[in-house]
CSV table of C-alpha atoms in Angstrom, one decimal:
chain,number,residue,atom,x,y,z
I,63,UNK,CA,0.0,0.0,0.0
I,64,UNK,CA,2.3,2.7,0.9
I,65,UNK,CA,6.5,3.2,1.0
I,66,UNK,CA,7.9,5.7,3.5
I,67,UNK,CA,11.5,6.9,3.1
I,68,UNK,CA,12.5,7.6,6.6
I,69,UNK,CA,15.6,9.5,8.0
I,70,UNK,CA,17.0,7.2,10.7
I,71,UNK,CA,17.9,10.2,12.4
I,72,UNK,CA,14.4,10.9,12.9
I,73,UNK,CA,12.0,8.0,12.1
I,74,UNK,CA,8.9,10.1,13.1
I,75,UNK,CA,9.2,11.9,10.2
I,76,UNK,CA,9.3,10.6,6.4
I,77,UNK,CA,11.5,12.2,4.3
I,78,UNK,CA,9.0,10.8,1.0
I,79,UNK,CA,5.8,8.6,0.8
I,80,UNK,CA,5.0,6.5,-1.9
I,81,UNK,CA,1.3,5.4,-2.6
I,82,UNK,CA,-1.1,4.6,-5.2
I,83,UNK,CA,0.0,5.1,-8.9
I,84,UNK,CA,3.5,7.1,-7.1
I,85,UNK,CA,4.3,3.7,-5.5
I,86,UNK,CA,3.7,1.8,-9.1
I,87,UNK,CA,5.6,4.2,-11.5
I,88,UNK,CA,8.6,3.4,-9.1
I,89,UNK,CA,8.2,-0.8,-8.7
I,90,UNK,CA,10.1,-2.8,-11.8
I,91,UNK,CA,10.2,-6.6,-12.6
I,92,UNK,CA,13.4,-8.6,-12.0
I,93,UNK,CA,13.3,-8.4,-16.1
I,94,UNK,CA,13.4,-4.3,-15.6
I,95,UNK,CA,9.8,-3.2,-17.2
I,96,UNK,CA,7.1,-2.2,-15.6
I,97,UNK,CA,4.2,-3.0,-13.8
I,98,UNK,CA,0.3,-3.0,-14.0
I,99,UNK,CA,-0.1,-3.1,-10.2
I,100,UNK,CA,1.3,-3.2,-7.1
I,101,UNK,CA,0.2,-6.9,-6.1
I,102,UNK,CA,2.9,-9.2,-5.8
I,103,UNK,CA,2.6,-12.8,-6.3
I,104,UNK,CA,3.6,-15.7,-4.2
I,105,UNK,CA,7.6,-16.7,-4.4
I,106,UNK,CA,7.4,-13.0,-6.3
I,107,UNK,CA,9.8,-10.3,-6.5
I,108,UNK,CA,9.5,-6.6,-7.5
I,109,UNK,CA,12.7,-4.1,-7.0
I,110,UNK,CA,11.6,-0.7,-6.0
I,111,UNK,CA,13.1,2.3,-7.5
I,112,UNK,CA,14.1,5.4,-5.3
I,113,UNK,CA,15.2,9.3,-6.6
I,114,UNK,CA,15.3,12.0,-3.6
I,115,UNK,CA,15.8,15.5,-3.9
I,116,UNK,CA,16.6,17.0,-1.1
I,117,UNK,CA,18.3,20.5,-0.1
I,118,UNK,CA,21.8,20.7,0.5
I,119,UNK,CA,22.6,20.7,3.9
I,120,UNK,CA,19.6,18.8,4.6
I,121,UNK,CA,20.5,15.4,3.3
I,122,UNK,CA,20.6,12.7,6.0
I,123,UNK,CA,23.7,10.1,6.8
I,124,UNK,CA,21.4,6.9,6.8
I,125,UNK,CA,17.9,6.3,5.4
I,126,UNK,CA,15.7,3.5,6.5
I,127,UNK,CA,12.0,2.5,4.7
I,128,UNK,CA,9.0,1.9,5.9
I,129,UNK,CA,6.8,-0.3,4.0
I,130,UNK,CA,3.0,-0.8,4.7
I,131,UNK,CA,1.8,-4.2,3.1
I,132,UNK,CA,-1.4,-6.5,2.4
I,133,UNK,CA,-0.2,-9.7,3.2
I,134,UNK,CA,-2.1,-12.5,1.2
I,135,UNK,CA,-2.7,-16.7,1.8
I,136,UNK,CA,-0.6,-18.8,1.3
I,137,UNK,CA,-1.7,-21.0,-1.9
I,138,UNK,CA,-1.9,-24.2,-0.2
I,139,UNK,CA,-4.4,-22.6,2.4
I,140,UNK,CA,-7.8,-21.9,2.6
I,141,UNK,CA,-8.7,-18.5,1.8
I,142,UNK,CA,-7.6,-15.8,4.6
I,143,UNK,CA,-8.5,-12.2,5.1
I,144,UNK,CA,-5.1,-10.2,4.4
I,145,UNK,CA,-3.9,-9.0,7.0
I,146,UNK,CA,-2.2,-5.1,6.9
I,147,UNK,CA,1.5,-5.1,8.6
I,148,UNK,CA,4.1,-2.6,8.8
I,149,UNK,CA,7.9,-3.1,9.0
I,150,UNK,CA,10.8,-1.4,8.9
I,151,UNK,CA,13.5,-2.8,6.4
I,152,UNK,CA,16.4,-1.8,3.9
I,153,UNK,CA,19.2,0.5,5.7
I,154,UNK,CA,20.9,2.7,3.1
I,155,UNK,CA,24.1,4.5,4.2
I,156,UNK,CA,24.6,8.2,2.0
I,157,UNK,CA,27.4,9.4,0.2
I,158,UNK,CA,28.9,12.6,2.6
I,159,UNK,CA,30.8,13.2,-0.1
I,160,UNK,CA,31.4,12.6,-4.4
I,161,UNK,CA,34.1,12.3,-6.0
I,162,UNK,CA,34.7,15.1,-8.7
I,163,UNK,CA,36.0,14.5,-12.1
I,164,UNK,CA,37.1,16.4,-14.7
I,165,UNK,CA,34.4,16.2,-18.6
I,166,UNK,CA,35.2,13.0,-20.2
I,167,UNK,CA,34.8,15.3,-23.3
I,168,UNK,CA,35.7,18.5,-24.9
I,169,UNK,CA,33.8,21.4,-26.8
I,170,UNK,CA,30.3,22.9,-27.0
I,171,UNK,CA,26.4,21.4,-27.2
I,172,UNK,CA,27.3,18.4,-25.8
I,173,UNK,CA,23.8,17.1,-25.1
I,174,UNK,CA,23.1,14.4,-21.9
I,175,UNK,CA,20.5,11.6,-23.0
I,176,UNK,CA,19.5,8.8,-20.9
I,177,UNK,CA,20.6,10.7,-18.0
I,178,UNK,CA,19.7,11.2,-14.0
I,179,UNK,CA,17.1,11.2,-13.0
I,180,UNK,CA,14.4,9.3,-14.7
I,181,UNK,CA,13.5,5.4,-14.9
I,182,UNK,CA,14.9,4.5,-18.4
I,183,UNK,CA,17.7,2.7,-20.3
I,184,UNK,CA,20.2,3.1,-17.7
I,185,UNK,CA,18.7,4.0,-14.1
I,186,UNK,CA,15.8,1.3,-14.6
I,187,UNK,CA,17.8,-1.3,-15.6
I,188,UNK,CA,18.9,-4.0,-13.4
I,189,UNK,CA,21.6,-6.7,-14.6
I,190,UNK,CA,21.8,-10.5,-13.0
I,191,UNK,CA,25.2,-11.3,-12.6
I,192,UNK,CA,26.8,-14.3,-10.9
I,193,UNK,CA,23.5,-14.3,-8.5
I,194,UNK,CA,23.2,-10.8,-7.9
I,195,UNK,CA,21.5,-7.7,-9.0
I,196,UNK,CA,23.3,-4.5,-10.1
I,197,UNK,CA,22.4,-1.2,-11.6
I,198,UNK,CA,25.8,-0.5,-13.3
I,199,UNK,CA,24.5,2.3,-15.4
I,200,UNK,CA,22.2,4.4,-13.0
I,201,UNK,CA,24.3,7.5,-13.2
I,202,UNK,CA,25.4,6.7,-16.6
I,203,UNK,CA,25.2,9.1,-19.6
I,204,UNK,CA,25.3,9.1,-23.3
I,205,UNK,CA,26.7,12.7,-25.0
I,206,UNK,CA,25.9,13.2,-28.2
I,207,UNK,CA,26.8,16.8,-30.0
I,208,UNK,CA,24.7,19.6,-30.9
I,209,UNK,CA,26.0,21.2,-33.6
I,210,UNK,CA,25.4,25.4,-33.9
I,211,UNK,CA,21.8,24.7,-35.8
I,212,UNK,CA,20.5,22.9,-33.1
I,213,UNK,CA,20.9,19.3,-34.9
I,214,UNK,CA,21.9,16.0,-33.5
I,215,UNK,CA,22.4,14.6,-37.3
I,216,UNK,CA,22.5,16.1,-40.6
I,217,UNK,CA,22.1,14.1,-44.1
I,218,UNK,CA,21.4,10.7,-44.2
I,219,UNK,CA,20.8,9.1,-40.8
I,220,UNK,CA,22.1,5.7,-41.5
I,221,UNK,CA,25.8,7.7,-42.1
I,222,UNK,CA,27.7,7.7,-38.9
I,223,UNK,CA,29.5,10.9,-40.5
I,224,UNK,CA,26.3,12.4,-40.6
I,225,UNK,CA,26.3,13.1,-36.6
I,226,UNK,CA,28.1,16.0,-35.5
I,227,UNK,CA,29.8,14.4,-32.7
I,228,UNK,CA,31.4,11.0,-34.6
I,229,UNK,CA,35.2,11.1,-34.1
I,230,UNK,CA,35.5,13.9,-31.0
I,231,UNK,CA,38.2,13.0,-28.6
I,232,UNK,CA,37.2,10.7,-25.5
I,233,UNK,CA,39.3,12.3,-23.0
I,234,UNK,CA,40.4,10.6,-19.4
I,235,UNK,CA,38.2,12.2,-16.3
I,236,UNK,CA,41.2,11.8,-13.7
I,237,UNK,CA,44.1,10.2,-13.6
I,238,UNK,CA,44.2,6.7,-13.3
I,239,UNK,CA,45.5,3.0,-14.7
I,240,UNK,CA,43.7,1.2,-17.2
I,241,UNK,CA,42.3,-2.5,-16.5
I,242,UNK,CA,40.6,-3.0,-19.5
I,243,UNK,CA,40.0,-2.1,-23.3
I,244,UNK,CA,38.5,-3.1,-26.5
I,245,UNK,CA,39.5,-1.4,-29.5
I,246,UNK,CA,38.5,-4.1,-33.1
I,247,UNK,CA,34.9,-3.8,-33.4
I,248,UNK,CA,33.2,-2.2,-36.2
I,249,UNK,CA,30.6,0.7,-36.4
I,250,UNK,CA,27.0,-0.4,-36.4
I,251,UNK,CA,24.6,1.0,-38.7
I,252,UNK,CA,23.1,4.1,-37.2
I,253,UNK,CA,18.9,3.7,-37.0
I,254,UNK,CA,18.5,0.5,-35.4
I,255,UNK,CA,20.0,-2.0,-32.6
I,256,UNK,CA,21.9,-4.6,-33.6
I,257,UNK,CA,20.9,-8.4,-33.8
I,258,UNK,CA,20.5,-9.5,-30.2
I,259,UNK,CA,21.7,-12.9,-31.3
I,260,UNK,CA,24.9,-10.9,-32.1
I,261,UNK,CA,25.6,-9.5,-28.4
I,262,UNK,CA,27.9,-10.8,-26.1
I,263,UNK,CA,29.1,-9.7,-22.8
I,264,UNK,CA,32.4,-9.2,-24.7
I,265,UNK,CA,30.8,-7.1,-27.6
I,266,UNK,CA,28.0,-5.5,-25.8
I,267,UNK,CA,29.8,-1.9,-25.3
I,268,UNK,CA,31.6,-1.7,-28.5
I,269,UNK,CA,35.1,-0.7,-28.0
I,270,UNK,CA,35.9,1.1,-24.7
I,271,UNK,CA,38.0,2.1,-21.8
I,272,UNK,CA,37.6,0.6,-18.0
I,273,UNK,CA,40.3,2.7,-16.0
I,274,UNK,CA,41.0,2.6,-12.3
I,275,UNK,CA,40.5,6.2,-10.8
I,276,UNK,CA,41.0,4.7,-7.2
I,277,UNK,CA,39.4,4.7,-4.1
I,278,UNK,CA,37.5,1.9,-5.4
I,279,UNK,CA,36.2,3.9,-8.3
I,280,UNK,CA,36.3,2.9,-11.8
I,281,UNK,CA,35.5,5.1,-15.0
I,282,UNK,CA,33.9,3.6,-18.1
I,283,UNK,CA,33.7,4.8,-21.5
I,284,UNK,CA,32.0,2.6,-24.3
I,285,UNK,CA,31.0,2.5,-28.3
I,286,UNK,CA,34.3,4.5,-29.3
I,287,UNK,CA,35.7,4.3,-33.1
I,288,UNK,CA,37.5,1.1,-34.3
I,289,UNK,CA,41.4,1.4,-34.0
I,290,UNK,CA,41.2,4.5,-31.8
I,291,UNK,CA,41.9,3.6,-28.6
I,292,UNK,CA,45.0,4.7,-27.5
I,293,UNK,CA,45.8,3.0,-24.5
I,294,UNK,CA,46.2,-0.7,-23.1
I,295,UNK,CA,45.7,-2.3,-19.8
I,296,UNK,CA,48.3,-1.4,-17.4
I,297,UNK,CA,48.7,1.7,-19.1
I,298,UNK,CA,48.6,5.1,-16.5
I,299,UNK,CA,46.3,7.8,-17.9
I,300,UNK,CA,46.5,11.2,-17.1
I,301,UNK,CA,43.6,13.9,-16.9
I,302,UNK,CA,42.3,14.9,-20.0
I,303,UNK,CA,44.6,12.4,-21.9
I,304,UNK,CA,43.3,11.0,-25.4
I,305,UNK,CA,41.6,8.0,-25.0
I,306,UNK,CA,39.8,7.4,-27.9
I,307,UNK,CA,37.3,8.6,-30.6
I,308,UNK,CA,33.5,9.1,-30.3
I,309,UNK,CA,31.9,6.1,-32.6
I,310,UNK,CA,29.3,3.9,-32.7
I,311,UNK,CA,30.3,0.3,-31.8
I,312,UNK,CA,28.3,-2.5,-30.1
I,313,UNK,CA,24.3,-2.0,-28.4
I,314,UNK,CA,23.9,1.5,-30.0
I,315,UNK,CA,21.7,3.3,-32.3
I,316,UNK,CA,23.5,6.6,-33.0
I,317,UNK,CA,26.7,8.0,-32.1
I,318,UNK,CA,27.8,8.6,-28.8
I,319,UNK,CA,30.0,8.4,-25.5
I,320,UNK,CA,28.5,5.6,-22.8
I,321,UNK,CA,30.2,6.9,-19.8
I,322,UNK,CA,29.9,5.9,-16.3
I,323,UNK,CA,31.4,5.3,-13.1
I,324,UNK,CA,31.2,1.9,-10.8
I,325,UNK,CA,32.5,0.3,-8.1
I,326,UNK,CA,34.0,-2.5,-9.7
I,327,UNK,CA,36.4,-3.0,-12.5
I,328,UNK,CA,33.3,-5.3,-14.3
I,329,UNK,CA,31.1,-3.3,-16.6
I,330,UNK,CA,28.5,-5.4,-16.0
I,331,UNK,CA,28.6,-6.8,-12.3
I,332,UNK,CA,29.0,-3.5,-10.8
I,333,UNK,CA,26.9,-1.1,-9.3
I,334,UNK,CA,26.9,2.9,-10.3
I,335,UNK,CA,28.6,5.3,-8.5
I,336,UNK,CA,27.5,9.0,-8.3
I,337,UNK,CA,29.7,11.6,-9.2
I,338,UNK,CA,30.4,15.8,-9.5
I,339,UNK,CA,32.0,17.2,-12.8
I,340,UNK,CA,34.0,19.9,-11.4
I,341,UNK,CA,33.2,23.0,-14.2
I,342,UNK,CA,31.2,22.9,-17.0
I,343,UNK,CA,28.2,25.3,-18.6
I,344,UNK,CA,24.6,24.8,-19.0
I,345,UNK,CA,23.0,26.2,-22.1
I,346,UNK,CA,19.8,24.9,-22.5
I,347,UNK,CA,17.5,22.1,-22.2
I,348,UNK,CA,15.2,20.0,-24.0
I,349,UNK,CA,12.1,19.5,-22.7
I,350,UNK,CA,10.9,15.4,-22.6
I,351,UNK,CA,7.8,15.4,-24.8
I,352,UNK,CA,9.7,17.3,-27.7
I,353,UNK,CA,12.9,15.2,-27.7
I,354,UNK,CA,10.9,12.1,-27.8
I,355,UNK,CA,8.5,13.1,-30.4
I,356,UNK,CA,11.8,13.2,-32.7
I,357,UNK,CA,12.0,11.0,-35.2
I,358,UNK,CA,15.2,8.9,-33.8
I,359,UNK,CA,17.5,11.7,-33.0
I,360,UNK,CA,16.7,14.0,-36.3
I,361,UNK,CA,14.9,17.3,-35.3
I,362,UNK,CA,15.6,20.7,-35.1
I,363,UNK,CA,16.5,21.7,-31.2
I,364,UNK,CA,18.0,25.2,-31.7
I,365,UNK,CA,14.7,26.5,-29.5
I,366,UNK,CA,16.5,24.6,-26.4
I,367,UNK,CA,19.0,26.7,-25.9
I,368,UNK,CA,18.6,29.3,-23.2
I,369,UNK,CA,19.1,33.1,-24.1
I,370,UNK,CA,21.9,33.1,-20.7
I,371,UNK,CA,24.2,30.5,-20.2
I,372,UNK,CA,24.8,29.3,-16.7
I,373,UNK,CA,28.4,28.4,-15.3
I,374,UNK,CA,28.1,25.3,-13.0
I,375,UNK,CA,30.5,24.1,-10.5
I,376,UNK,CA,30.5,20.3,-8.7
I,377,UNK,CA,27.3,19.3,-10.7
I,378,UNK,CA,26.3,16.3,-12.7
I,379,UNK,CA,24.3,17.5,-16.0
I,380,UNK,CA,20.8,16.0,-15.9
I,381,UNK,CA,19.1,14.2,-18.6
I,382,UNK,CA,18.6,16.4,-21.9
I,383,UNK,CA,20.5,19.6,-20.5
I,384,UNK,CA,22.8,21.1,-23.2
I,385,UNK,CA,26.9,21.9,-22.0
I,386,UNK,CA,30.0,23.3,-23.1
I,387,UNK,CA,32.7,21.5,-21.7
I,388,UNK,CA,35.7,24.2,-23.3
I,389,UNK,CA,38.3,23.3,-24.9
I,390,UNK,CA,38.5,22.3,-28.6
């Protein structure tokens, strides 16, 4: 019936409440979709989906959850009355503090797609691996370019030179070591996924870059251009240091840079961390219902861009916001 975030601070009072058709935009399958109600069947499981905005310098050390239930029969029983019961369950510990990175790319009208903080490709989507469940791409986001008309491709769609942002430098975040790369796939088609049949967990990211930033923190950047990764395992990376170029390799549509950060060195059996870009600038935004009425990515967004652009300091751009990120 009803989900109370709670701050364990101060139990009392909840911090959010979930109910009704709130409660069931926010509950997703094992498989990641959605669902038509909130009942949950016998030897079922739903995973529940939380995003909190809360002012700085309010932000508690420790959440807790409070979760008000209709428990059903059993299905070798008789039929029983459900019976309402409350518990308290799930302790989450909060970040005091993110680590800040540097853009993992350079330039202007840099758009963020799939980003925080919506369900969608990457915060909805939960991965089984070796018997757990991760969300390795819940602060993940894929940049594409802009260019000055307010175009995300021009000329034929199906042409990866055809998208302003094909071939830009993939630039290293922080310092770090690299523990993994890929570098011999070939660009897919732009328009359309490929095959299923043809994805591996090899394969699935195209060619990328897994680097060590330490601390436990690991940066990921996926689908860049065949033959242009620079670096190998083993190799140390300094900020701002070529990695790569923009491309279109493995489970992707158009042209762009996957990048993330985890807690693990495994792109898929890892769980995403949040994070603060240290300086960029906001220059717009395009609002949900247009971007999506878009035919793929083709449209004209030049009316996005805001007549004042705003400098932002130790900020992650949110989904659809336009940045510069300087340099050339």
């Amino acid at each position: 019936h009803k989900i109370e975030v709670l701050d364990a601070n101060k139990p009392s009072q909840a911090v959010r409440v979930f109910e009704g058709n709130d409660l069931q935009s926010h509950l997703r399958t094992t498989g990641s979709s959605g669902v038509e109600n909130t009942d949950i069947e016998f030897n079922g499981t739903r995973i529940f989906l939380v995003d909190l905005a809360i002012d700085s310098g309010m932000v508690p050390s420790r959440l807790l959850h409070r979760l008000t239930v209709s428990g059903g029969k059993m299905p070798s029983r008789a039929p029983e009355t459900p019976v309402e019961m409350t518990y308290t369950a799930a302790p989450v510990e909060l970040q005091s503090k993110l680590m800040t990175i540097g853009p993992p790319l350079k330039g202007k009208g840099w758009l963020a797609v799939n980003g925080c903080c919506k369900p969608g490709v990457h915060r909805a989507t939960s991965i089984p691996v070796n018997g757990q469940i991760y969300f390795a791409q819940r602060y993940a986001i894929d940049y594409m370019l802009m260019d000055k008309s307010g175009h995300l491709v021009n000329g034929n769609a199906v042409d990866v030179h055809s998208y302003p942002g094909y071939g830009a430098d993939v630039i290293a975040v922080a310092d770090g070591k690299v523990v993994s790369s890929l570098n011999t796939l070939d660009d897919q088609v732009p328009g359309t996924l490929p095959d299923p049949k043809t994805i591996t967990l090899e394969n699935v990211d195209g060619n990328h870059v897994v680097m060590d930033l330490g601390n436990g923190v690991y940066a990921f950047y996926a689908h860049m251009q065949k033959g242009s990764v620079t670096v190998v395992p083993g190799a140390q990376v300094k900020r701002g240091q070529l990695l790569g170029k923009l491309g279109n390799t493995g489970n992707t549509s158009a042209p762009h840079l996957h990048f993330h950060l985890m807690n693990g060195p495994s792109v898929m059996g890892s769980s995403g961390v949040p994070y603060m870009i240290d300086s960029f600038t906001w220059i717009g935004e395009i609002p949900e219902e247009v971007f999506e009425k878009a035919t793929g990515v083709e449209g004209d967004f030049s009316t996005a861009i805001a007549p004042t652009p705003n400098a932002r300091h130790g900020q992650l751009p949110l989904d659809l916001a336009i940045v510069d990120f300087g340099g050339k």
